[in-house]
Short mmCIF file of C-alpha atoms in Angstrom, two decimals:
data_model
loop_
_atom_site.label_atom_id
_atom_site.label_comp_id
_atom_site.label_asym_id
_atom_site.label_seq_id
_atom_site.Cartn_x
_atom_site.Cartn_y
_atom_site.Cartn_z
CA UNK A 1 169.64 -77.76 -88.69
CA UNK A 2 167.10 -80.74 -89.24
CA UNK A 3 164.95 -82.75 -87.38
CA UNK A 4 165.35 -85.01 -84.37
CA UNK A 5 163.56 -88.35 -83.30
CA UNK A 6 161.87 -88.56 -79.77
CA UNK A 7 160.65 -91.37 -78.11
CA UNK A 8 156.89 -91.04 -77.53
CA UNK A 9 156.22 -92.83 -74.31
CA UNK A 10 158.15 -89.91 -72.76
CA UNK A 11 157.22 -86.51 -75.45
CA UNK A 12 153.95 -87.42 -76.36
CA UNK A 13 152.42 -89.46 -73.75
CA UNK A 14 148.40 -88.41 -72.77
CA UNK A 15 148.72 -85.16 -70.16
CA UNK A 16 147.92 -86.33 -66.75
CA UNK A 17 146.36 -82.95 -65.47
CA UNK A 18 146.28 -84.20 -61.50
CA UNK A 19 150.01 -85.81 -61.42
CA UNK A 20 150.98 -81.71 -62.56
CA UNK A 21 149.10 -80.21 -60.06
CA UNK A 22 150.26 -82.57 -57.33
CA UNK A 23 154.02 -82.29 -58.80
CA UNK A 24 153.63 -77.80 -58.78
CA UNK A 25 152.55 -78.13 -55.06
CA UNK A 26 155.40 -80.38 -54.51
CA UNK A 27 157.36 -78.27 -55.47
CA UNK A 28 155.71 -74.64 -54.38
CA UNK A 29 155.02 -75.52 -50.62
CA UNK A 30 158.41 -76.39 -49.83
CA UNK A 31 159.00 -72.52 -50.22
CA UNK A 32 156.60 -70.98 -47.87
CA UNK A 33 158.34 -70.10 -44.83
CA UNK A 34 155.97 -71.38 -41.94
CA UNK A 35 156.75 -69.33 -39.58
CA UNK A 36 153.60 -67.86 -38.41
CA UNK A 37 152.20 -68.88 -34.77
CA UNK A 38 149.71 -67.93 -32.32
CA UNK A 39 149.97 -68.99 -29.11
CA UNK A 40 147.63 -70.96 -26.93
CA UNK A 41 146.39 -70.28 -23.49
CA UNK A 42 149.61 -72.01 -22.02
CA UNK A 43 152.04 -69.93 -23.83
CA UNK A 44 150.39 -66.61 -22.87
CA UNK A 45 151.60 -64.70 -19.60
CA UNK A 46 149.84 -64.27 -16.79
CA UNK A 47 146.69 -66.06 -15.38
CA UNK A 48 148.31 -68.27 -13.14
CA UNK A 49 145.25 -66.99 -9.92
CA UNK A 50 141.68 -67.81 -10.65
CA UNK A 51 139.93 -64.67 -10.82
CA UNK A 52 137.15 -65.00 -8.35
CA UNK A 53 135.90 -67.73 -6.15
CA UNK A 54 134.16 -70.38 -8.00
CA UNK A 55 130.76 -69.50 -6.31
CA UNK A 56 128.42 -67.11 -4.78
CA UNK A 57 129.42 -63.96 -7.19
CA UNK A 58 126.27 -64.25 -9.36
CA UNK A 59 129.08 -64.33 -12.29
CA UNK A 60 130.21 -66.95 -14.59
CA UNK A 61 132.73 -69.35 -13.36
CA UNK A 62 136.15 -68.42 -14.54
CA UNK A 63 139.37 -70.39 -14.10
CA UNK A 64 141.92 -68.03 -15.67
CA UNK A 65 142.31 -64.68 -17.03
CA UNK A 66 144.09 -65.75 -20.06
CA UNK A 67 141.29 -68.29 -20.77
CA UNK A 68 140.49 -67.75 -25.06
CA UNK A 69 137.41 -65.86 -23.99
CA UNK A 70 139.17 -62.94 -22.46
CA UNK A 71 141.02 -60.11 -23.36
CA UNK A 72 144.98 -60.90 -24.00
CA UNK A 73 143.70 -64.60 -23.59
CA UNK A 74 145.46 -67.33 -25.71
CA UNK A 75 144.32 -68.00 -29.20
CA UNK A 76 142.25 -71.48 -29.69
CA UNK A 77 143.51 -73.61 -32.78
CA UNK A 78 145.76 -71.04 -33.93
CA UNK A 79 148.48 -71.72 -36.62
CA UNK A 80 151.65 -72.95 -35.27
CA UNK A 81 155.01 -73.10 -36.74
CA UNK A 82 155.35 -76.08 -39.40
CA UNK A 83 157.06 -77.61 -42.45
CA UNK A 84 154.71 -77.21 -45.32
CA UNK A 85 157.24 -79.47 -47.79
CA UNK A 86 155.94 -83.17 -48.59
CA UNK A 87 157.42 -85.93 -50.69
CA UNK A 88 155.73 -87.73 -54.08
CA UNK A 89 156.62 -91.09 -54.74
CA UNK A 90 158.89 -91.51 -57.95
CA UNK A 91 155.95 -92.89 -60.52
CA UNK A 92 154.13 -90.20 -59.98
CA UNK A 93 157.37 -87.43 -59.87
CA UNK A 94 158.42 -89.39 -63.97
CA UNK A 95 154.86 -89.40 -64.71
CA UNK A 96 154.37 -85.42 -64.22
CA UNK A 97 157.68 -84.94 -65.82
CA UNK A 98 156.28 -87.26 -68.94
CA UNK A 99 153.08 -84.81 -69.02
CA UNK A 100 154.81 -81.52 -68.91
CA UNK A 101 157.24 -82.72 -71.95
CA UNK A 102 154.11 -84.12 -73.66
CA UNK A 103 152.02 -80.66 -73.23
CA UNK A 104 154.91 -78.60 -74.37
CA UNK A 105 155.89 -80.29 -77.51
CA UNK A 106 152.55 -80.40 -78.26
CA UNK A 107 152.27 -76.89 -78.11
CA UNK A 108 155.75 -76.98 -80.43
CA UNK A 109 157.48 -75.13 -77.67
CA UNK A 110 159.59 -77.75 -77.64
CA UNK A 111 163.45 -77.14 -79.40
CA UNK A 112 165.86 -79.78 -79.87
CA UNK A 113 169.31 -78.66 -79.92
CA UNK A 114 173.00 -80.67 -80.83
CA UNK A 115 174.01 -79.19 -78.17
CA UNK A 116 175.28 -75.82 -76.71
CA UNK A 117 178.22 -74.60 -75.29
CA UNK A 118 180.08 -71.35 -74.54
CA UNK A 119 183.90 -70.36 -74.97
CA UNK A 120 183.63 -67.59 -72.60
CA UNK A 121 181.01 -66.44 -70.05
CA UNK A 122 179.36 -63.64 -72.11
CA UNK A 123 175.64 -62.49 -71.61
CA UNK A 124 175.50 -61.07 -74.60
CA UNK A 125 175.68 -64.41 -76.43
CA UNK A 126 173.06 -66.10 -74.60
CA UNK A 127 171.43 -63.07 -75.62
CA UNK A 128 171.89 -63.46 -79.26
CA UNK A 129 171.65 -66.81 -79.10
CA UNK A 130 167.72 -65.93 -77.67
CA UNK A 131 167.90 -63.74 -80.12
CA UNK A 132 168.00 -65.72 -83.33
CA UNK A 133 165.17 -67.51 -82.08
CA UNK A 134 163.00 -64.52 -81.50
CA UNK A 135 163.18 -65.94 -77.90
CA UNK A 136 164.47 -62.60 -76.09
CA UNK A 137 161.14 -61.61 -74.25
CA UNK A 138 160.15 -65.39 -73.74
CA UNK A 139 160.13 -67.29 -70.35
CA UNK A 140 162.76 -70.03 -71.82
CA UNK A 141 164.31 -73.02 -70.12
CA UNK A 142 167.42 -74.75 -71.63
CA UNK A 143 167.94 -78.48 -70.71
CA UNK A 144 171.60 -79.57 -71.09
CA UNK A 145 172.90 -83.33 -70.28
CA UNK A 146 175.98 -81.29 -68.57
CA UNK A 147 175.88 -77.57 -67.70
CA UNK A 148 179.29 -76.15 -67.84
CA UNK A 149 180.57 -72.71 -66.17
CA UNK A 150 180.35 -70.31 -68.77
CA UNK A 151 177.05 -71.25 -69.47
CA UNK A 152 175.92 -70.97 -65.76
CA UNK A 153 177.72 -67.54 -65.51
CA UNK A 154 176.34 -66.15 -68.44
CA UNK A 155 172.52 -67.53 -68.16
CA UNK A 156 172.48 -66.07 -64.71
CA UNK A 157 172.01 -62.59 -65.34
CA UNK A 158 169.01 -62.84 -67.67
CA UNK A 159 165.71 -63.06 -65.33
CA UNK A 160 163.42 -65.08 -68.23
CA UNK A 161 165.95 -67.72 -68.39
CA UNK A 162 166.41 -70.71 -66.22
CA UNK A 163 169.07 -73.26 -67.32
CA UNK A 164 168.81 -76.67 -65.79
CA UNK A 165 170.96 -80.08 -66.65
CA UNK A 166 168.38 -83.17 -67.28
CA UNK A 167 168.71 -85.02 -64.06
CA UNK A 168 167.33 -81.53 -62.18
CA UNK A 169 164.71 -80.60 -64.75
CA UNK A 170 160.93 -80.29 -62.44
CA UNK A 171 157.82 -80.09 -64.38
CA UNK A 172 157.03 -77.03 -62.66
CA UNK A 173 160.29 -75.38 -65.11
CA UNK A 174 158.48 -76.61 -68.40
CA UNK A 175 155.20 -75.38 -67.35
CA UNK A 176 156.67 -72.11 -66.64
CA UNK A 177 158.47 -71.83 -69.94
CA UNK A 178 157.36 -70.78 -73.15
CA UNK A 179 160.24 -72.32 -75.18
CA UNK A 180 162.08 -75.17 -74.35
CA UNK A 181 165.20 -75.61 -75.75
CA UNK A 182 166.80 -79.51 -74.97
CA UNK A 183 170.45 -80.47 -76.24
CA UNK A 184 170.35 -84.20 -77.47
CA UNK A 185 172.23 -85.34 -74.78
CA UNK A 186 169.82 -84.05 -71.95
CA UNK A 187 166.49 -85.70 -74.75
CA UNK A 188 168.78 -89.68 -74.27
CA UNK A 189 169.06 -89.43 -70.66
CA UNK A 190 165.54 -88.11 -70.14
CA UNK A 191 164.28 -90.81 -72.70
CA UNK A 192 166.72 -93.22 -70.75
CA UNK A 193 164.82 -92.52 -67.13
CA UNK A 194 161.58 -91.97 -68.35
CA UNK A 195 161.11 -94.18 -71.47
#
């Protein structure tokens, strides 16, 4: 319908390449499952006699039969168990966020919208709504200030688009995207945090 002002410490700030990395494996790691684990020669079964006196046998000195040398022994400096999810402080969490809006409007993927809204939870008008923008086989994210219902319900069944309100929005959404679409609402509290 026209045009919209941004502020540019926060849409066209320089793109910090390292604070998106760090931010993506932020954000990845937290999903692997860590579950894999070896265990060590105390955790094995068995082993508790030493296999042969100490001397006199012309063989090697052996301790334990589940020793990491043997067969069915334990494993040394296996993986173990663990949480792989770690924490970024919050300059560097705004900063990536700054860098991801400033790379996609750069690219112009970047759509500012009055706002948007639904009477009733229909797919079929997010569709056409993706539609009119020749945004139907796009990865899109749509940034409200306040998602309502209908809008959850009917967003939910179309796997290329994520809807997000602007307090949740990660950088690792925008870099996924290919359009962006950002109510004004969601554009003054993301200028409001990050300007």
């Amino acid at each position: 319908a026209g045009s919209a002002q941004l502020n540019y410490l926060v849409f066209t700030k320089e793109v910090n390449q390292t604070l998106l990395h760090e931010s993506v494996v932020a954000y990845m790691d937290p999903q692997r499952q860590g579950t894999r684990g070896t265990k060590t020669r105390a955790e094995v079964s068995g082993g508790g006699k030493k296999p042969w006196k100490q001397k006199h046998t012309g063989r090697a000195r052996q301790g334990s039969i589940r020793a990491t040398q043997w067969k069915g022994g334990g494993t040394v400096f296996g993986p173990k168990p663990r949480d792989f999810s770690q924490s970024l402080n919050k300059k560097v969490r705004q900063g990536a966020l700054r860098s991801a809006l400033s790379l996609k409007t750069g690219e112009g993927s970047v759509t500012v919208l009055d706002g948007f809204s639904l009477a009733a939870p229909k797919t079929k008008d997010v569709s056409a709504f993706l539609k009119s923008f020749k945004a139907e086989d796009a990865k899109v994210v749509l940034v409200s200030d306040k998602l309502d219902v209908n809008t959850k319900l009917s967003a939910r069944n179309l796997p290329n688009l994520l809807t997000t309100n602007a307090n949740s929005l990660h950088p690792y959404h925008l870099l996924w995207a290919d359009k962006v679409f950002i109510t004004k609402g969601a554009v003054a509290k993301l200028e409001e945090v990050l300007g």
